[in-house]
Short mmCIF file of C-alpha atoms in Angstrom, two decimals:
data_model
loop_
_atom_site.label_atom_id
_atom_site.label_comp_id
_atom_site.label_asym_id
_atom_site.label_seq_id
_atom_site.Cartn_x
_atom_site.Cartn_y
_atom_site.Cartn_z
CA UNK A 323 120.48 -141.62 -95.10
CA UNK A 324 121.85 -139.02 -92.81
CA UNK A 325 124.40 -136.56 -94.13
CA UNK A 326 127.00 -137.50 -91.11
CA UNK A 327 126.91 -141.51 -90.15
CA UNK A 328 128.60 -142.38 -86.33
CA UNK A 329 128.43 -145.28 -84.92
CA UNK A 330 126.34 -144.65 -81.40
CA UNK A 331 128.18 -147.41 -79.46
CA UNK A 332 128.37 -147.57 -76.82
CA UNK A 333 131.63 -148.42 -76.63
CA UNK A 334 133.13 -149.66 -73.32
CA UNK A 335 137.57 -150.15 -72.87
CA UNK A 336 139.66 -151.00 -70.02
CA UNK A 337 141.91 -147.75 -68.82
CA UNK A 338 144.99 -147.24 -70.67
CA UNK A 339 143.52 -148.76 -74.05
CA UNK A 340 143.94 -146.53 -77.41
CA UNK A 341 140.29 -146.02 -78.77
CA UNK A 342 139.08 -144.86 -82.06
CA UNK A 343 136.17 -143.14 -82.84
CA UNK A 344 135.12 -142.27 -86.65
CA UNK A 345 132.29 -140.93 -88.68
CA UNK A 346 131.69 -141.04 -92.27
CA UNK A 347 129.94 -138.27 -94.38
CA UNK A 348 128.65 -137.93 -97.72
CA UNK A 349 128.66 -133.71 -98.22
CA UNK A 350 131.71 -133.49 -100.47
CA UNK A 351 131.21 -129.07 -99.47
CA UNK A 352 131.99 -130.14 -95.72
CA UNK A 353 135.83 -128.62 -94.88
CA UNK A 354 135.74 -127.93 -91.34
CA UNK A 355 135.76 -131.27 -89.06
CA UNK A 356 134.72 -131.13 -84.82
CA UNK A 357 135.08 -133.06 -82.22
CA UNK A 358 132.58 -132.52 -79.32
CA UNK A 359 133.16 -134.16 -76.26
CA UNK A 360 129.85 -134.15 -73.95
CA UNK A 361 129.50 -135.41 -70.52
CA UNK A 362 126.21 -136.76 -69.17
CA UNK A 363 123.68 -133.63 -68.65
CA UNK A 364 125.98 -130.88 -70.10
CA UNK A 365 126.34 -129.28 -73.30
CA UNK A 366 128.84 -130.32 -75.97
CA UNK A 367 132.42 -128.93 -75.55
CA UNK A 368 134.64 -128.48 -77.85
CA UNK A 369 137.26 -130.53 -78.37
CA UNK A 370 139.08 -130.46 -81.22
CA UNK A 371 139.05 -129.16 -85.17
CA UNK A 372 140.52 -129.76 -88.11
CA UNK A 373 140.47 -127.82 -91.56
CA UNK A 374 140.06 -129.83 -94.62
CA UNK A 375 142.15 -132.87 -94.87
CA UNK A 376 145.19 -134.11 -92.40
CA UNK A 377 145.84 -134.70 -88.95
CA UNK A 378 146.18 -132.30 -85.71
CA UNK A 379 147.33 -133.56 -82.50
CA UNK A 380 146.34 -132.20 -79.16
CA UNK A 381 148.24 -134.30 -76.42
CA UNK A 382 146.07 -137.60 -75.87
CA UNK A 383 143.88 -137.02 -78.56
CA UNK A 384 144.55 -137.17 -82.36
CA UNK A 385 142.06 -136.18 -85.02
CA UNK A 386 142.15 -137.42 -88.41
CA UNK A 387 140.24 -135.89 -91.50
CA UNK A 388 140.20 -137.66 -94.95
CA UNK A 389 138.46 -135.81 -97.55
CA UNK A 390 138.86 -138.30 -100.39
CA UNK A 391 137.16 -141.60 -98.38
CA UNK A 392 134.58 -139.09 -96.46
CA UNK A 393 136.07 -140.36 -93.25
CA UNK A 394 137.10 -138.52 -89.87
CA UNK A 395 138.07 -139.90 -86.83
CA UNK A 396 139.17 -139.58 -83.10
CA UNK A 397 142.06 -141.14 -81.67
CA UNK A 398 142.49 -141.40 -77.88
CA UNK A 399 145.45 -142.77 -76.07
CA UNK A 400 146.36 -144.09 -72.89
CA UNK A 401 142.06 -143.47 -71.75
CA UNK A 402 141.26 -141.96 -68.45
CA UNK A 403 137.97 -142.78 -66.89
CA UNK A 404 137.21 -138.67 -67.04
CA UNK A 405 137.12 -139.09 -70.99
CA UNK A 406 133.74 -141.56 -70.39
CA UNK A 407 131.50 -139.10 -72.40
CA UNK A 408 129.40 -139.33 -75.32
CA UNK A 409 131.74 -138.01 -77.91
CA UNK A 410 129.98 -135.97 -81.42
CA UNK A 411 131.69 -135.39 -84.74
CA UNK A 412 130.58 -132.26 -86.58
CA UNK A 413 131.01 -130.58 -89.80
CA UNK A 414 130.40 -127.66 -91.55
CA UNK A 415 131.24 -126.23 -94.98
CA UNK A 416 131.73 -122.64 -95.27
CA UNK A 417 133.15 -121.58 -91.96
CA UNK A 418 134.41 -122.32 -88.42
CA UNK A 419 132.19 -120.46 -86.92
CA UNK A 420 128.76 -118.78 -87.80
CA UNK A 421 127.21 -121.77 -89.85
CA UNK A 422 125.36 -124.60 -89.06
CA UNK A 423 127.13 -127.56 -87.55
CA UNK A 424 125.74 -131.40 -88.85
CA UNK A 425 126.51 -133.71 -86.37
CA UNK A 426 127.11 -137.31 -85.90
CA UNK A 427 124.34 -139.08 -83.31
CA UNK A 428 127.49 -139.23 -80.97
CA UNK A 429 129.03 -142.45 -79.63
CA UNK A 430 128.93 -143.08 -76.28
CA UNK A 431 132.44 -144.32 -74.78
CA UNK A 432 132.93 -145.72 -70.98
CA UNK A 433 136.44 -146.46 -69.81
CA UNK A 434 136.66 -148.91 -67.42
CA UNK A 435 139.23 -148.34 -64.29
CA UNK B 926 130.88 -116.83 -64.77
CA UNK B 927 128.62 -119.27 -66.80
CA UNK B 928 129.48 -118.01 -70.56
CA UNK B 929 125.82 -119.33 -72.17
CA UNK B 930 123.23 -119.77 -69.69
CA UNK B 931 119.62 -121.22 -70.36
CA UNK B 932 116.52 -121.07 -68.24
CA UNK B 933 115.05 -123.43 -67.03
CA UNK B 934 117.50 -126.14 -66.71
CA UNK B 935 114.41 -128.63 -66.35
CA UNK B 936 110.71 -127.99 -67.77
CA UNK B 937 108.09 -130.54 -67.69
CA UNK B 938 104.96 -129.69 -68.86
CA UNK B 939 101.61 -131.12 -70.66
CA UNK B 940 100.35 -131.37 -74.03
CA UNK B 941 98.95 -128.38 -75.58
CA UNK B 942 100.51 -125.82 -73.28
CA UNK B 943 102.80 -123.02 -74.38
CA UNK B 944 105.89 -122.90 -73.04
CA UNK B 945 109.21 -120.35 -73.35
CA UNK B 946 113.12 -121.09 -72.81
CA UNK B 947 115.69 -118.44 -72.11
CA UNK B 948 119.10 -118.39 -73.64
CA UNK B 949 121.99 -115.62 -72.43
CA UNK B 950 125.47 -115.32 -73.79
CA UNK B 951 128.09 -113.02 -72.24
CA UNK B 952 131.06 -113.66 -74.86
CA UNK B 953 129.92 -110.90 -76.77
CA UNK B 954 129.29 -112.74 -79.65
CA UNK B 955 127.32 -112.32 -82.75
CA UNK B 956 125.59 -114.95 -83.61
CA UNK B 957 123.68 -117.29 -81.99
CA UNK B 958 121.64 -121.10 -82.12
CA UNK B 959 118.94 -123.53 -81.29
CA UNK B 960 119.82 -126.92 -81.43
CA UNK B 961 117.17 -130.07 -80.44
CA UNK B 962 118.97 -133.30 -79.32
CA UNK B 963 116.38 -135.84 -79.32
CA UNK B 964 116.93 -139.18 -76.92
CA UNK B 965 119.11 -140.96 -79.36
CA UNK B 966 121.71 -138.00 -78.87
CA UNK B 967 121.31 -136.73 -82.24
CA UNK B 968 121.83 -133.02 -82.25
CA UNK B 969 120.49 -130.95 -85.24
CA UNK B 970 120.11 -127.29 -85.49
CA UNK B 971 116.74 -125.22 -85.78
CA UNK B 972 117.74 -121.61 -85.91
CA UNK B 973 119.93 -119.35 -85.81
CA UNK B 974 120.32 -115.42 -85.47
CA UNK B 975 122.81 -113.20 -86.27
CA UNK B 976 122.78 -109.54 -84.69
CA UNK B 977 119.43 -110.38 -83.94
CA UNK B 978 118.47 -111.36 -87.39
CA UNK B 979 117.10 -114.60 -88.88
CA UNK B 980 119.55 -116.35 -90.45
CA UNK B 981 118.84 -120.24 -90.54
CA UNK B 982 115.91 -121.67 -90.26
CA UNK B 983 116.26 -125.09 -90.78
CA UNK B 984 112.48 -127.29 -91.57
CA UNK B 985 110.92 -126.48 -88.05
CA UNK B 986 107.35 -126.46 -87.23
CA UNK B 987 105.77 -122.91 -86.96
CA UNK B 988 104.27 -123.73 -83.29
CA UNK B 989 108.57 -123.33 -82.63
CA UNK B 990 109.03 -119.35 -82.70
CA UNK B 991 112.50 -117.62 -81.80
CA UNK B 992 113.05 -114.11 -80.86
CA UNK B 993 116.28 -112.18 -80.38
CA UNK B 994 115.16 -109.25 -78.54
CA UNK B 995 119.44 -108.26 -78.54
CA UNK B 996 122.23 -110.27 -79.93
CA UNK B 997 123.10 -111.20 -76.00
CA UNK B 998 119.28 -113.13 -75.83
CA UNK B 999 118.20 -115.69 -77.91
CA UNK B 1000 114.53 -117.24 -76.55
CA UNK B 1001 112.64 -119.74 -77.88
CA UNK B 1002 108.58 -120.10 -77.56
CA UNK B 1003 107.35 -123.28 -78.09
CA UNK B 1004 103.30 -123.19 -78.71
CA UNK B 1005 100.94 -126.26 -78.63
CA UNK B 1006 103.11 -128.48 -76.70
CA UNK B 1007 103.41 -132.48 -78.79
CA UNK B 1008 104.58 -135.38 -76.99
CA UNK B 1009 107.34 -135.49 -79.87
CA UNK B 1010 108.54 -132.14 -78.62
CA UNK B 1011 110.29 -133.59 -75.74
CA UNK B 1012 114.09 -133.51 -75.83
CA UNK B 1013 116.70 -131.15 -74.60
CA UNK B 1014 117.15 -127.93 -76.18
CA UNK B 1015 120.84 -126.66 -76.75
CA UNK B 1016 121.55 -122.82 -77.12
CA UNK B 1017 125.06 -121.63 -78.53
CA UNK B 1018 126.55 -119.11 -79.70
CA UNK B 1019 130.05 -118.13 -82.05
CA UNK B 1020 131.76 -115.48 -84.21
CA UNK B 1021 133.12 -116.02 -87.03
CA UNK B 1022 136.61 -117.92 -86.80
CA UNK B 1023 135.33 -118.95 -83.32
CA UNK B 1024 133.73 -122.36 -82.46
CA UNK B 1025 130.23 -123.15 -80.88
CA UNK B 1026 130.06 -122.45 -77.01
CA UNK B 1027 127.10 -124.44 -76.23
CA UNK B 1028 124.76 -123.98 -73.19
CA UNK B 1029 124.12 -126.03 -70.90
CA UNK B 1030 121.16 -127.39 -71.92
CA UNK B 1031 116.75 -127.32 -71.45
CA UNK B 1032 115.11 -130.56 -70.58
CA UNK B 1033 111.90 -130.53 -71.82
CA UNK B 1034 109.45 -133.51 -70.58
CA UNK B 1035 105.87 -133.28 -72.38
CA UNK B 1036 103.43 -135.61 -70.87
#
């Protein structure tokens, strides 16, 4: 069993429609929670992070982190066709930055116009 | 200005060759990693160096052989090419506090 479980999709909405992307983990030392966002031939971007538990809010996008069920997820309202990507959750235990990142295997999302 | 860069962008190549990929950073950051993402998307880290020093080195084979000649240049040799070795090959780098800026990315076709 992998350490971080996504669901690879894909996963294809009309524009407009809320979707919800989530990943499950079983590291109980993971704190740090990613969102990648990667677009066909290009490297992951960075999209959004969250420290330990709760919920940060970046304009379309919502992240959720919750420690006690193992369970983060991606909220995106009102989709755009520009967010079609494969989108990659990522941990990481000790720090933000120089560690290792585990990643999800990514679901790939289409939005329909 | 193209913050990681990687060379080249597209290697195909056959079985049993040896074969090098080039990884640049100009963030000025200290630390930096090889990731493999295999077809299925998966991403997983292989190494990583900090002021060119070995810190992570996750279960790789030894044919797979980085070298940081400064902490702006991270390569990667690859010898005794495998069919199973094909996938794209992600360099990043960080500091601490700072997230992963990934490059964009070495597609590597063994046949």
């Amino acid at each position: 069993q992998k350490e971080v479980e996504q669901d690879p999709g894909p996963l294809s909405v009309p524009e407009g429609a809320i979707v919800s992307l989530n990943c499950t983990y079983s590291n109980s030392a993971f704190q740090y929670f990613m969102w990648y966002r990667q677009y066909s031939r290009k490297g992951p971007e960075l999209l959004m992070y969250t420290y330990s538990s709760g919920n940060k809010e970046d304009g379309r996008f919502t992240a959720q982190v919750d420690k006690s069920s193992k369970y983060i997820s991606l909220c995106i309202r009102d989709s755009q066709p520009s967010d079609s990507a494969t989108y990659l959750c990522a941990m990481s235990a000790y720090n933000f930055g120089n560690e290792k990142l585990t990643f999800g295997t990514g679901t790939r999302l289409t939005i329909i116009p | 200005d193209t913050a990681v860069s990687q060379t080249p962008k597209y290697l195909v190549t056959q079985m049993g060759n040896d074969k090098s990929i080039k990884c640049e950073q100009n963030l000025g950051h200290d630390t930096m990693y090889w990731y493999k993402q295999d077809s299925k998307k998966f991403l997983k880290i292989m190494f990583s160096y900090n002021n060119k020093e070995l810190i992570i080195n996750e279960t790789v084979p030894n044919r797979f052989s980085p070298k940081s000649p400064d902490k702006a240049h991270l390569n990667l040799h690859i010898n005794s090419l495998e069919l199973g070795d094909s996938a794209v090959y992600f360099c990043a780098s960080s500091n601490e506090g700072s997230q992963q800026y990934f490059g964009p990315g070495t597609r590597l076709t063994v046949t």
